[in-house]
Coordinates of C-alpha atoms in Angstrom, one line a residue:
Chain A
M1 CA 21.7 25.9 -19.0
S2 CA 21.1 28.4 -22.3
N3 CA 22.2 31.4 -21.3
T4 CA 25.8 31.7 -21.5
P5 CA 27.7 34.5 -19.4
P6 CA 29.9 37.0 -20.8
V7 CA 33.7 36.0 -20.3
A8 CA 34.1 38.8 -17.4
A9 CA 31.4 37.3 -15.3
Q10 CA 32.9 33.8 -15.8
G11 CA 34.6 33.5 -12.3
Y12 CA 31.2 34.6 -10.5
W13 CA 29.6 31.9 -12.5
T14 CA 32.0 29.1 -11.6
A15 CA 31.7 30.2 -7.9
R16 CA 27.8 30.4 -8.0
K17 CA 27.8 26.9 -9.7
R18 CA 29.8 25.2 -7.0
R19 CA 27.7 26.6 -4.5
E20 CA 24.6 25.5 -6.1
A21 CA 26.2 21.9 -6.3
L22 CA 27.0 21.8 -2.8
L23 CA 23.5 22.9 -1.7
F24 CA 22.2 20.1 -3.9
L25 CA 24.2 17.9 -2.0
A26 CA 23.0 19.4 1.0
F27 CA 19.4 18.8 0.3
A28 CA 19.5 15.5 -1.6
A29 CA 22.4 13.8 0.1
P30 CA 20.8 12.5 3.2
N31 CA 18.0 10.7 1.3
I32 CA 20.7 9.4 -1.7
L33 CA 22.7 7.9 0.8
L34 CA 19.7 6.4 2.7
I35 CA 18.2 5.0 -0.8
A36 CA 22.0 3.5 -1.4
I37 CA 22.6 1.9 1.8
F38 CA 19.2 0.1 2.1
T39 CA 18.0 -0.3 -1.2
Y40 CA 20.8 -0.7 -3.5
R41 CA 23.2 -2.3 -1.0
P42 CA 21.1 -5.2 -0.1
L43 CA 20.5 -6.2 -4.1
L44 CA 24.6 -7.0 -4.3
A45 CA 24.5 -8.4 -0.7
N46 CA 21.8 -11.0 -1.3
L47 CA 23.7 -12.2 -4.3
N48 CA 26.8 -12.5 -2.3
Y49 CA 24.5 -14.0 0.6
S50 CA 23.0 -16.8 -1.9
T51 CA 26.4 -18.1 -2.6
L52 CA 27.0 -18.9 1.0
D53 CA 26.4 -21.6 3.6
W54 CA 25.8 -19.4 6.8
T55 CA 23.5 -19.8 9.6
L56 CA 22.1 -16.2 10.5
G57 CA 23.9 -14.7 13.8
A58 CA 26.9 -17.0 13.0
E59 CA 30.5 -15.5 12.6
E60 CA 31.5 -17.7 9.6
A61 CA 30.2 -18.9 6.7
T62 CA 31.2 -21.3 3.9
R63 CA 31.2 -20.5 0.5
V64 CA 29.1 -22.7 -1.8
G65 CA 28.9 -21.4 -5.1
F66 CA 25.3 -21.9 -6.4
R67 CA 24.8 -24.8 -4.2
N68 CA 21.7 -23.0 -2.4
Y69 CA 20.1 -22.3 -5.9
A70 CA 20.6 -26.1 -7.0
E71 CA 19.4 -27.2 -3.6
F72 CA 16.3 -25.1 -4.1
F73 CA 15.4 -26.2 -7.6
T74 CA 16.4 -29.9 -6.9
S75 CA 14.9 -30.5 -3.3
G76 CA 11.4 -30.2 -4.2
D77 CA 11.0 -27.2 -2.8
A78 CA 10.6 -25.1 -6.0
P79 CA 7.8 -26.6 -7.4
V80 CA 5.7 -26.4 -4.2
V81 CA 6.9 -22.9 -3.6
L82 CA 6.5 -21.5 -7.2
R83 CA 3.3 -23.3 -7.5
T84 CA 1.8 -21.5 -4.5
T85 CA 3.1 -18.1 -5.4
A86 CA 1.7 -18.6 -9.1
V87 CA -1.8 -19.7 -7.6
F88 CA -1.9 -17.0 -4.9
T89 CA -0.7 -14.3 -7.3
L90 CA -3.0 -15.4 -10.1
A91 CA -6.1 -15.9 -7.9
T92 CA -5.6 -12.2 -6.1
V93 CA -4.5 -10.1 -8.9
G94 CA -7.7 -11.8 -10.9
G95 CA -9.9 -11.8 -8.1
S96 CA -9.7 -8.2 -7.2
M97 CA -9.5 -6.8 -10.5
L98 CA -12.5 -8.7 -11.5
L99 CA -14.6 -7.9 -8.7
G100 CA -13.0 -4.4 -8.6
L101 CA -14.4 -4.0 -12.0
L102 CA -17.8 -5.1 -11.0
V103 CA -17.7 -2.5 -8.1
A104 CA -16.5 0.2 -10.5
V105 CA -19.8 -0.3 -12.7
A106 CA -21.8 0.0 -9.7
L107 CA -19.8 3.1 -8.4
N108 CA -20.2 4.6 -11.7
L109 CA -23.8 4.9 -11.8
K110 CA -24.3 8.5 -9.9
V111 CA -26.5 7.4 -7.6
R112 CA -26.7 9.2 -4.1
G113 CA -24.0 8.4 -1.5
A114 CA -21.7 6.9 -4.5
P115 CA -18.6 9.0 -2.9
V116 CA -19.3 7.3 0.7
A117 CA -19.4 3.9 -0.7
R118 CA -16.1 4.6 -2.7
A119 CA -14.3 5.7 0.6
A120 CA -15.9 2.8 2.1
V121 CA -14.9 0.3 -0.5
F122 CA -11.2 1.4 -0.6
A123 CA -10.9 1.6 3.2
P124 CA -9.7 -2.1 3.6
Y125 CA -6.6 -1.4 1.1
V126 CA -5.1 1.2 3.8
L127 CA -5.5 -0.9 7.2
S128 CA -3.1 -3.1 8.7
G129 CA -2.7 -6.4 7.2
V130 CA -2.2 -7.9 10.8
G131 CA -5.5 -6.5 12.0
V132 CA -7.3 -7.4 9.1
G133 CA -6.1 -11.1 9.3
L134 CA -6.8 -11.6 12.7
V135 CA -10.4 -10.4 12.1
W136 CA -10.9 -12.8 9.3
L137 CA -9.1 -15.5 11.1
F138 CA -11.8 -15.4 13.7
I139 CA -14.5 -15.2 11.0
F140 CA -13.1 -18.4 9.7
D141 CA -12.7 -20.1 12.9
P142 CA -14.2 -23.6 12.1
V143 CA -16.2 -23.4 15.8
Y144 CA -16.8 -20.0 16.9
G145 CA -16.5 -18.1 13.7
A146 CA -19.2 -16.3 12.1
L147 CA -18.9 -18.1 8.7
A148 CA -18.9 -21.5 10.6
A149 CA -22.3 -20.0 12.0
L150 CA -23.9 -19.1 8.7
L151 CA -22.9 -22.6 7.6
R152 CA -24.5 -24.3 10.3
A153 CA -27.3 -22.4 9.7
I154 CA -28.0 -23.8 6.2
G155 CA -26.9 -27.5 7.8
L156 CA -23.3 -27.3 6.6
A157 CA -20.0 -28.0 8.7
S158 CA -17.3 -25.5 8.3
P159 CA -14.4 -26.7 6.7
Q160 CA -10.8 -26.8 8.7
W161 CA -9.5 -23.8 6.9
I162 CA -6.0 -23.9 8.9
N163 CA -5.0 -27.3 8.8
N164 CA -6.2 -28.0 5.2
P165 CA -3.1 -26.6 3.1
D166 CA -5.2 -25.8 0.0
L167 CA -8.0 -24.2 2.2
A168 CA -5.4 -22.1 3.8
L169 CA -4.5 -20.9 0.6
L170 CA -8.1 -20.5 -0.4
M171 CA -8.6 -18.3 3.1
V172 CA -5.8 -15.9 2.4
I173 CA -7.0 -15.3 -1.0
I174 CA -10.3 -14.2 -0.1
V175 CA -9.0 -12.0 2.4
Y176 CA -6.3 -10.5 0.2
V177 CA -8.8 -10.2 -2.8
W178 CA -11.2 -8.1 0.0
K179 CA -8.3 -6.1 1.1
N180 CA -7.6 -4.9 -2.6
L181 CA -10.8 -4.9 -4.4
G182 CA -11.4 -1.1 -3.4
Y183 CA -8.2 -0.1 -4.5
C184 CA -9.2 -1.8 -8.3
A185 CA -12.4 -0.3 -8.2
V186 CA -11.1 3.2 -7.6
V187 CA -8.6 2.9 -10.3
Y188 CA -11.1 1.5 -12.4
L189 CA -13.6 4.1 -11.6
A190 CA -11.3 6.8 -12.8
G191 CA -11.0 5.1 -16.0
M192 CA -14.6 5.0 -16.5
Q193 CA -14.9 8.6 -15.9
A194 CA -12.3 9.7 -18.3
V195 CA -14.4 7.6 -21.1
P196 CA -15.6 10.7 -23.3
K197 CA -19.3 11.1 -22.6
D198 CA -20.3 12.1 -26.3
L199 CA -19.1 8.8 -27.6
M200 CA -21.5 6.9 -25.3
E201 CA -24.3 9.1 -26.2
A202 CA -23.5 9.0 -29.9
A203 CA -23.2 4.8 -29.5
A204 CA -26.7 5.4 -27.5
V205 CA -28.2 7.1 -30.3
D206 CA -27.1 4.6 -32.7
G207 CA -29.1 1.9 -30.6
A208 CA -26.4 0.4 -28.4
G209 CA -27.8 -0.9 -25.2
P210 CA -25.7 -0.4 -22.1
M211 CA -24.7 -3.9 -21.9
R212 CA -23.5 -3.3 -25.7
R213 CA -21.9 0.1 -24.6
F214 CA -20.1 -1.4 -21.9
W215 CA -18.4 -4.3 -23.7
S216 CA -17.7 -2.4 -27.1
I217 CA -16.6 1.3 -25.6
T218 CA -16.0 1.3 -21.6
L219 CA -13.9 -2.1 -21.6
P220 CA -11.6 -1.3 -24.3
L221 CA -11.1 2.0 -23.3
L222 CA -10.1 0.6 -19.6
S223 CA -7.4 -1.5 -21.2
P224 CA -4.6 1.3 -19.7
S225 CA -6.4 1.0 -16.3
S226 CA -6.5 -2.8 -16.7
F227 CA -2.8 -3.0 -17.7
F228 CA -1.8 -0.5 -14.5
L229 CA -3.8 -2.8 -12.1
L230 CA -2.3 -5.8 -13.6
I231 CA 1.0 -4.8 -12.8
T232 CA 0.5 -2.9 -9.5
T233 CA -1.3 -5.6 -8.1
L234 CA 1.1 -8.4 -9.5
L235 CA 3.9 -6.4 -7.8
S236 CA 2.1 -6.1 -4.4
S237 CA 0.8 -9.8 -4.4
L238 CA 4.4 -10.8 -4.9
Q239 CA 5.4 -9.0 -1.9
A240 CA 2.2 -9.7 0.0
F241 CA 3.2 -11.0 3.7
D242 CA 1.6 -9.7 6.8
I243 CA -1.6 -11.4 6.1
L244 CA 0.0 -14.6 5.4
R245 CA 2.0 -14.8 8.6
I246 CA -0.7 -13.7 11.0
M247 CA -3.5 -16.0 9.8
V248 CA -0.8 -19.3 8.9
P249 CA 2.1 -18.9 11.2
S250 CA 3.3 -22.4 10.0
G251 CA 3.2 -21.2 6.7
R252 CA 1.7 -24.6 5.5
G253 CA 0.0 -24.2 2.2
V254 CA 0.6 -20.6 1.9
G255 CA 4.6 -20.7 1.5
T256 CA 5.0 -18.2 -1.2
L257 CA 8.4 -17.0 -2.1
I258 CA 8.8 -14.0 0.3
Y259 CA 7.3 -16.0 2.8
E260 CA 9.5 -19.0 2.4
A261 CA 12.5 -16.6 2.4
Y262 CA 11.4 -15.4 5.7
L263 CA 10.8 -18.7 7.1
Q264 CA 14.5 -19.9 6.0
A265 CA 16.1 -17.1 7.7
F266 CA 14.2 -16.0 10.6
S267 CA 12.1 -19.0 11.6
T268 CA 13.3 -22.2 13.4
Y269 CA 16.6 -22.8 10.6
N270 CA 18.3 -19.5 10.3
R271 CA 19.2 -20.6 6.7
A272 CA 20.6 -17.0 5.6
G273 CA 22.1 -18.1 2.9
Y274 CA 19.6 -20.2 1.1
S275 CA 17.0 -17.5 2.4
A276 CA 19.0 -15.3 0.0
A277 CA 19.0 -17.3 -2.9
I278 CA 15.0 -17.4 -2.6
S279 CA 15.1 -13.6 -2.5
V280 CA 17.1 -13.2 -5.4
V281 CA 14.5 -15.7 -7.4
L282 CA 12.0 -13.6 -6.1
F283 CA 14.0 -10.5 -7.3
V284 CA 13.9 -11.9 -10.8
F285 CA 10.1 -12.1 -10.7
L286 CA 9.8 -8.7 -9.7
L287 CA 12.5 -7.3 -12.0
L288 CA 10.4 -9.2 -14.8
A289 CA 7.2 -7.4 -13.8
T290 CA 8.9 -3.7 -13.4
I291 CA 10.3 -3.9 -16.7
V292 CA 7.3 -4.6 -18.1
Q293 CA 5.9 -1.6 -16.2
I294 CA 8.7 0.9 -17.2
R295 CA 7.8 -0.1 -21.1
F296 CA 4.3 0.7 -20.3
V297 CA 5.0 4.1 -18.4
E298 CA 7.5 5.1 -21.2
R299 CA 4.7 4.1 -24.0
K300 CA 2.3 6.3 -21.8
V301 CA 4.6 9.4 -21.5
H302 CA 5.0 9.4 -25.4
Y303 CA 1.4 9.5 -26.0
A304 CA 0.7 11.9 -23.1
Chain B
M1 CA -18.7 8.2 7.7
S2 CA -20.5 11.1 6.3
A3 CA -21.0 12.5 2.9
S4 CA -19.9 16.1 3.3
P5 CA -16.3 15.7 3.8
T6 CA -15.9 13.7 0.8
S7 CA -17.9 16.0 -2.0
T8 CA -16.3 19.3 -0.6
I9 CA -13.1 18.1 -0.5
A10 CA -13.4 16.2 -4.1
R11 CA -14.4 19.6 -5.4
R12 CA -11.8 21.5 -3.8
G13 CA -9.0 19.2 -5.2
N14 CA -6.1 20.3 -7.2
S15 CA -3.6 17.6 -6.7
P16 CA -2.2 16.6 -10.0
A17 CA -3.3 12.8 -9.8
E18 CA -6.8 14.0 -8.5
T19 CA -7.5 17.0 -11.1
S20 CA -5.9 15.1 -14.2
R21 CA -8.3 12.2 -13.2
R22 CA -11.4 14.2 -13.1
P23 CA -12.7 15.5 -16.6
A24 CA -13.2 19.5 -16.3
R25 CA -16.8 19.1 -16.7
P26 CA -19.9 19.9 -14.3
D27 CA -21.5 17.2 -12.6
H28 CA -24.6 17.5 -14.2
R29 CA -27.6 15.1 -14.7
E30 CA -28.5 14.1 -18.1
P31 CA -31.6 16.0 -19.2
E32 CA -33.0 12.8 -20.6
H33 CA -33.7 11.9 -16.8
R34 CA -36.2 14.4 -16.6
A35 CA -37.5 14.1 -20.1
Q36 CA -38.6 10.5 -20.1
S37 CA -41.0 11.0 -17.2
G38 CA -43.6 8.3 -18.5
H39 CA -40.9 5.4 -17.7
R40 CA -40.6 6.8 -14.2
G41 CA -41.5 3.4 -12.4
H42 CA -39.8 1.4 -14.4
R43 CA -36.4 3.8 -14.0
L44 CA -36.7 3.9 -10.2
A45 CA -36.8 0.1 -10.2
T46 CA -33.8 -0.1 -12.5
R47 CA -32.0 2.5 -10.3
I48 CA -32.5 0.4 -7.0
L49 CA -31.7 -3.1 -8.8
G50 CA -28.8 -1.5 -10.8
G51 CA -27.6 1.2 -8.8
Y52 CA -28.3 0.7 -4.8
L53 CA -28.2 -3.0 -4.5
P54 CA -24.8 -3.4 -5.8
L55 CA -23.6 -0.4 -4.1
L56 CA -25.0 -1.7 -1.1
L57 CA -23.7 -5.2 -1.6
A58 CA -20.0 -3.9 -2.3
M59 CA -20.7 -1.8 1.1
L60 CA -21.7 -4.4 3.3
I61 CA -18.8 -7.0 2.1
V62 CA -16.3 -4.4 2.7
S63 CA -17.9 -2.9 6.2
L64 CA -19.4 -6.5 7.9
P65 CA -16.3 -7.8 8.9
L66 CA -14.8 -4.6 10.2
L67 CA -18.0 -3.9 12.2
W68 CA -17.9 -7.7 13.3
M69 CA -14.6 -6.7 14.9
V70 CA -15.8 -3.9 16.8
L71 CA -18.8 -5.4 18.4
S72 CA -16.7 -8.7 19.2
S73 CA -14.5 -6.5 20.9
F74 CA -17.1 -5.5 23.3
K75 CA -18.4 -9.1 24.0
S76 CA -17.7 -11.3 26.9
P77 CA -15.9 -14.5 26.5
S78 CA -19.4 -16.7 27.0
E79 CA -20.8 -14.8 23.9
I80 CA -17.7 -15.4 22.0
I81 CA -16.8 -18.9 22.8
T82 CA -20.2 -20.2 21.9
T83 CA -21.7 -22.0 18.6
T84 CA -24.7 -19.5 18.9
L85 CA -24.2 -16.5 17.0
S86 CA -25.2 -13.3 18.6
V87 CA -24.8 -10.1 17.0
W88 CA -24.9 -7.2 19.6
P89 CA -22.9 -7.6 22.8
R90 CA -25.6 -8.2 25.5
D91 CA -23.5 -6.4 28.1
P92 CA -21.1 -4.3 26.3
S93 CA -17.6 -4.1 28.4
W94 CA -14.1 -2.8 27.9
E95 CA -12.8 -5.9 29.6
N96 CA -11.2 -7.4 26.4
Y97 CA -9.2 -4.3 26.0
A98 CA -8.1 -4.4 29.7
E99 CA -7.2 -8.2 29.0
A100 CA -5.1 -7.3 26.2
A101 CA -3.1 -4.9 28.1
R102 CA -2.8 -7.5 31.2
S103 CA -1.3 -10.2 29.0
V104 CA 0.9 -8.0 26.7
P105 CA 2.4 -4.2 27.3
F106 CA -0.3 -2.8 25.0
A107 CA -0.1 0.8 25.9
R108 CA 3.7 0.6 25.2
F109 CA 2.9 -1.3 21.7
F110 CA 0.6 1.9 20.9
A111 CA 3.5 4.3 22.1
N112 CA 6.0 2.7 20.1
S113 CA 3.8 2.6 17.0
V114 CA 3.1 6.5 17.5
L115 CA 6.7 7.4 18.0
V116 CA 8.1 5.2 14.8
T117 CA 5.1 6.5 12.6
V118 CA 5.6 10.2 13.5
V119 CA 9.5 10.3 13.9
G120 CA 9.5 8.1 10.4
A121 CA 6.8 10.0 8.6
T122 CA 8.5 13.5 9.6
I123 CA 11.6 12.6 8.7
K124 CA 10.8 11.1 5.1
T125 CA 8.3 14.1 4.2
L126 CA 11.2 16.3 5.0
L127 CA 13.8 14.3 3.0
S128 CA 11.4 14.0 -0.1
I129 CA 10.5 17.8 -0.1
L130 CA 14.2 18.7 0.2
T131 CA 15.3 16.1 -2.5
A132 CA 12.5 17.0 -4.8
Y133 CA 13.4 20.4 -4.4
A134 CA 17.3 19.9 -5.4
L135 CA 16.0 17.7 -8.3
V136 CA 13.9 20.6 -9.8
F137 CA 15.4 24.0 -8.8
I138 CA 19.1 23.5 -8.0
R139 CA 21.5 22.8 -10.6
F140 CA 24.0 19.6 -10.4
P141 CA 25.9 18.1 -13.2
F142 CA 24.3 14.2 -12.8
K143 CA 20.8 15.4 -11.8
N144 CA 19.0 13.0 -14.4
V145 CA 21.0 10.3 -13.7
I146 CA 20.4 10.5 -9.9
F147 CA 16.5 11.1 -10.6
I148 CA 16.8 7.9 -12.6
L149 CA 18.2 5.9 -9.8
I150 CA 15.6 7.1 -7.6
L151 CA 13.0 6.2 -10.0
V152 CA 14.2 2.7 -10.1
A153 CA 14.7 2.5 -6.0
L154 CA 10.7 2.7 -6.3
M155 CA 10.5 -0.2 -8.2
V156 CA 12.7 -2.2 -5.8
P157 CA 10.7 -3.7 -3.1
P158 CA 11.8 -3.7 0.5
Q159 CA 11.1 -7.1 1.1
V160 CA 14.1 -8.6 -0.9
A161 CA 16.3 -6.1 1.2
V162 CA 15.5 -7.4 4.4
L163 CA 18.1 -9.9 5.2
P164 CA 20.9 -7.9 4.2
N165 CA 19.8 -4.9 6.1
Y166 CA 19.0 -7.0 9.3
A167 CA 22.5 -7.9 8.9
L168 CA 23.8 -4.7 8.8
I169 CA 21.7 -3.1 11.4
A170 CA 22.3 -6.2 14.0
S171 CA 26.1 -5.7 13.4
L172 CA 25.8 -2.3 14.3
G173 CA 23.8 -2.9 17.6
G174 CA 20.4 -1.8 16.3
L175 CA 18.4 -4.9 17.4
N176 CA 15.3 -3.7 19.6
T177 CA 16.4 0.2 19.1
Y178 CA 14.1 2.9 18.2
W179 CA 16.5 3.9 15.5
G180 CA 17.2 0.3 14.3
I181 CA 13.3 0.1 13.4
I182 CA 13.2 3.5 11.9
V183 CA 16.6 4.4 9.9
P184 CA 16.6 1.5 7.1
G185 CA 12.8 2.6 5.7
L186 CA 14.1 6.4 5.8
G187 CA 15.2 6.9 2.3
T188 CA 12.2 7.7 0.1
A189 CA 11.7 7.2 -3.5
F190 CA 7.9 7.5 -3.5
G191 CA 7.7 10.9 -1.6
T192 CA 10.7 12.1 -3.7
F193 CA 8.9 11.2 -7.1
L194 CA 5.6 12.3 -6.5
L195 CA 7.1 15.7 -5.2
R196 CA 9.7 16.2 -8.1
Q197 CA 6.4 15.6 -10.4
H198 CA 4.6 18.2 -8.8
F199 CA 7.5 20.9 -8.3
S200 CA 8.1 20.7 -11.9
T201 CA 4.5 21.8 -12.8
L202 CA 5.1 24.8 -10.8
P203 CA 5.8 28.2 -13.0
K204 CA 9.5 28.5 -13.2
S205 CA 8.9 32.6 -13.7
M206 CA 7.5 33.0 -10.3
F207 CA 10.8 31.5 -8.9
E208 CA 13.2 33.4 -10.9
A209 CA 11.3 36.5 -10.0
A210 CA 12.1 35.7 -6.1
E211 CA 15.6 35.2 -7.1
I212 CA 16.0 38.4 -8.5
D213 CA 14.8 39.7 -5.6
G214 CA 17.3 38.3 -3.5
A215 CA 15.3 35.4 -2.0
G216 CA 17.8 32.2 -1.6
H217 CA 16.8 28.5 -2.4
W218 CA 16.2 28.1 1.5
Q219 CA 13.7 30.9 1.1
R220 CA 11.9 29.8 -2.1
L221 CA 11.7 26.4 -0.5
W222 CA 9.8 27.2 2.5
R223 CA 8.1 30.5 1.5
M224 CA 7.1 29.5 -2.1
A225 CA 7.4 25.9 -3.0
V226 CA 6.0 24.2 0.2
P227 CA 2.9 26.6 1.0
I228 CA 1.8 26.4 -2.7
S229 CA 2.1 22.4 -2.6
T230 CA 0.3 21.5 0.4
P231 CA -2.1 19.1 -1.2
S232 CA 0.8 17.1 -2.7
I233 CA 2.9 17.3 0.6
A234 CA -0.2 16.1 2.4
T235 CA -0.8 13.4 0.1
V236 CA 3.2 12.2 0.7
A237 CA 2.9 12.6 4.3
L238 CA -0.4 10.7 4.4
V239 CA 0.7 7.8 2.6
T240 CA 4.1 7.6 4.6
I241 CA 2.0 7.6 7.6
V242 CA 0.0 4.9 6.6
N243 CA 2.7 2.8 5.6
E244 CA 4.7 3.4 8.7
W245 CA 2.0 2.3 10.8
N246 CA 0.9 -0.5 9.1
D247 CA 4.8 -1.9 8.8
Y248 CA 5.0 -5.3 9.7
L249 CA 8.0 -7.3 8.2
W250 CA 11.0 -5.1 9.4
P251 CA 9.5 -4.3 13.1
L252 CA 8.7 -8.2 13.2
I253 CA 12.6 -9.3 12.6
I254 CA 14.3 -6.3 14.1
T255 CA 12.7 -6.5 17.3
D256 CA 12.1 -9.3 19.7
K257 CA 11.7 -7.6 23.2
P258 CA 8.0 -6.6 24.0
S259 CA 9.1 -3.4 25.2
M260 CA 10.2 -2.4 21.7
M261 CA 7.6 -3.7 19.6
T262 CA 5.0 -1.9 17.6
L263 CA 1.5 -2.5 17.5
P264 CA 1.2 -5.2 14.4
V265 CA 4.2 -7.0 15.9
G266 CA 2.7 -7.0 19.5
L267 CA -0.6 -8.3 18.0
T268 CA 1.6 -11.5 17.1
L269 CA 2.6 -11.5 20.3
L270 CA -0.8 -11.7 21.7
T271 CA -1.9 -14.5 19.5
N272 CA 1.0 -16.7 20.8
T273 CA 0.2 -15.8 24.5
D274 CA -2.1 -18.3 26.4
S275 CA -4.7 -16.1 27.1
G276 CA -5.0 -15.1 23.3
S277 CA -4.9 -18.5 21.5
Q278 CA -8.7 -19.2 21.7
N279 CA -9.8 -15.6 23.0
W280 CA -10.9 -13.7 20.2
G281 CA -12.8 -11.0 22.1
V282 CA -9.2 -10.1 23.2
L283 CA -7.4 -10.2 19.8
M284 CA -10.4 -8.2 18.5
A285 CA -9.9 -5.4 20.7
G286 CA -6.0 -5.6 19.6
S287 CA -7.3 -5.3 16.2
V288 CA -9.5 -2.6 16.7
I289 CA -6.5 -0.8 18.5
V290 CA -4.4 -1.0 15.3
I291 CA -7.0 -0.5 12.8
L292 CA -8.9 2.4 14.0
P293 CA -6.2 5.1 13.9
I294 CA -5.8 4.8 10.4
L295 CA -9.3 4.3 9.5
I296 CA -10.1 7.8 11.5
V297 CA -7.2 9.4 9.4
F298 CA -8.5 8.0 6.3
T299 CA -12.3 8.9 6.5
F300 CA -11.2 12.5 7.1
L301 CA -8.4 13.0 4.6
Q302 CA -9.2 10.1 2.0
R303 CA -8.9 12.1 -1.0
Y304 CA -5.3 12.5 -0.2
V305 CA -4.8 9.0 0.7
V306 CA -6.7 7.7 -2.3
A307 CA -4.7 10.3 -4.9
G308 CA -1.3 9.0 -3.6
L309 CA -2.0 5.3 -3.6
T310 CA -3.2 5.2 -6.9
Q311 CA -0.7 8.1 -8.2
G312 CA 0.3 6.9 -11.9
S313 CA -3.0 5.1 -12.6
V314 CA -4.0 7.9 -15.0
T315 CA -0.9 9.5 -16.6
G316 CA -1.9 9.5 -20.0

């Protein structure tokens, strides 16, 4: 601190400093310890587990070095899991951002009831993924589902969503986009409302129509919102679990990294070491996305 | 859902995320709307086509599945297990809810979820208030390092920590216990970060004046920092409540006794029982029970929830 105390008061000040430090620990230590034990320790533990041939629940484990990683990348698991993860992530991120942008344009039109619509569109984002997944599973049911009934009405047969791995993946992507588009819409809407009005008015005076103004002014000025959404939805898609698990319990077709890690450790195989290796791979991807995000936040802070 | 809570709350807003997002400018209609009265008919048409129609479409896409869930939960099995689609339940009854409670301990799931959410969210909110206050107002040598470590923890997804935490909690005898469900999630980086950002915007001079008047940190925390920060604390509390209530992966692996399961895990059990396999009415009743409480909370307090969940989107 800037104010240096007079020499005579030094004893008083160090005692005070010590008391402050103890108080700091009393306030912050519980939270810091919990974060250390349940957030930081697992990162190191995963690295350790990933070198073990270890059945979950067993007392003993054999150290196998990098064999779990080697198995993941050479057994044919990796191409399938990584492809599923990539398709799921890109489709959900792209889909919810694009639809979110369209909804944000509609919400930005300042018609009556827009605040209610904004709340309604955002709502699915906060709802239980398990509940939402079950509702959509019913809708997608090939015999009794609402979608099947609609398809029948126009003379089409409902596809077998669950039994076909590709369609199962498409199904969870649709549900996930439905759940997330409101979040994207609200973030985009905030970005749109920050676009200076006089800029739009000046462009209108210069003869730019609504479409031209959107493409040349709004969209470029939304790039911080787009980047923010890209990173946050990317991170959340890589961690998506509840909808996948409740809609496709077998994991067939929807085995992303996180789901595969879960299935390997907690489903039939109990292969904890192998699961930890997949978790480490997932963590590396998340880390890369996070590093990009931190750099982005830094840049924003400098500009602010 | 009604328009009034939304708009009144939105105008009262003063949480950092919300105010920074809203341009400080009255929400006036542009004068040109009234001036060009000659094009009124044309304007009305574009207004409906370009304004209301997309909004209506978006709202339908979002709300129809939820409406379908509620309607189906009151239908009889014969109306569900049919290929002819009927919208309204012919003879609405609570039978699906009763059946859900008969086949699995549903009331117990609900009680477990309430307990885990209330205890977990209360402790997490308290911890984040205390940590944030300490980080901003109490002198300590490595404060910035600690803050950065908390910030980094914000980026570590709980999912990759599941296996090691399971091994630890299981070895401590925490399987199928409330503490086993609650404790690993208690460390809170999100709430600490949000409140720390908020506390550092509070006027330092006010706290120094209180210090000179002899108020200790404890008093300054509860008599000053907390009362003037209620919107931010409400944001943290509500986001925490939503996350605790919806949490799935951790309770799923740490419980296998039905008596200890939370609602989302219990619903999984319901899909496995014989009565649930094709009985969509019962599953929709279960979905209503897990979705409705958060939907109600969100309807009345959505400003805080939205602000908390989209925080960071408009930092620049």
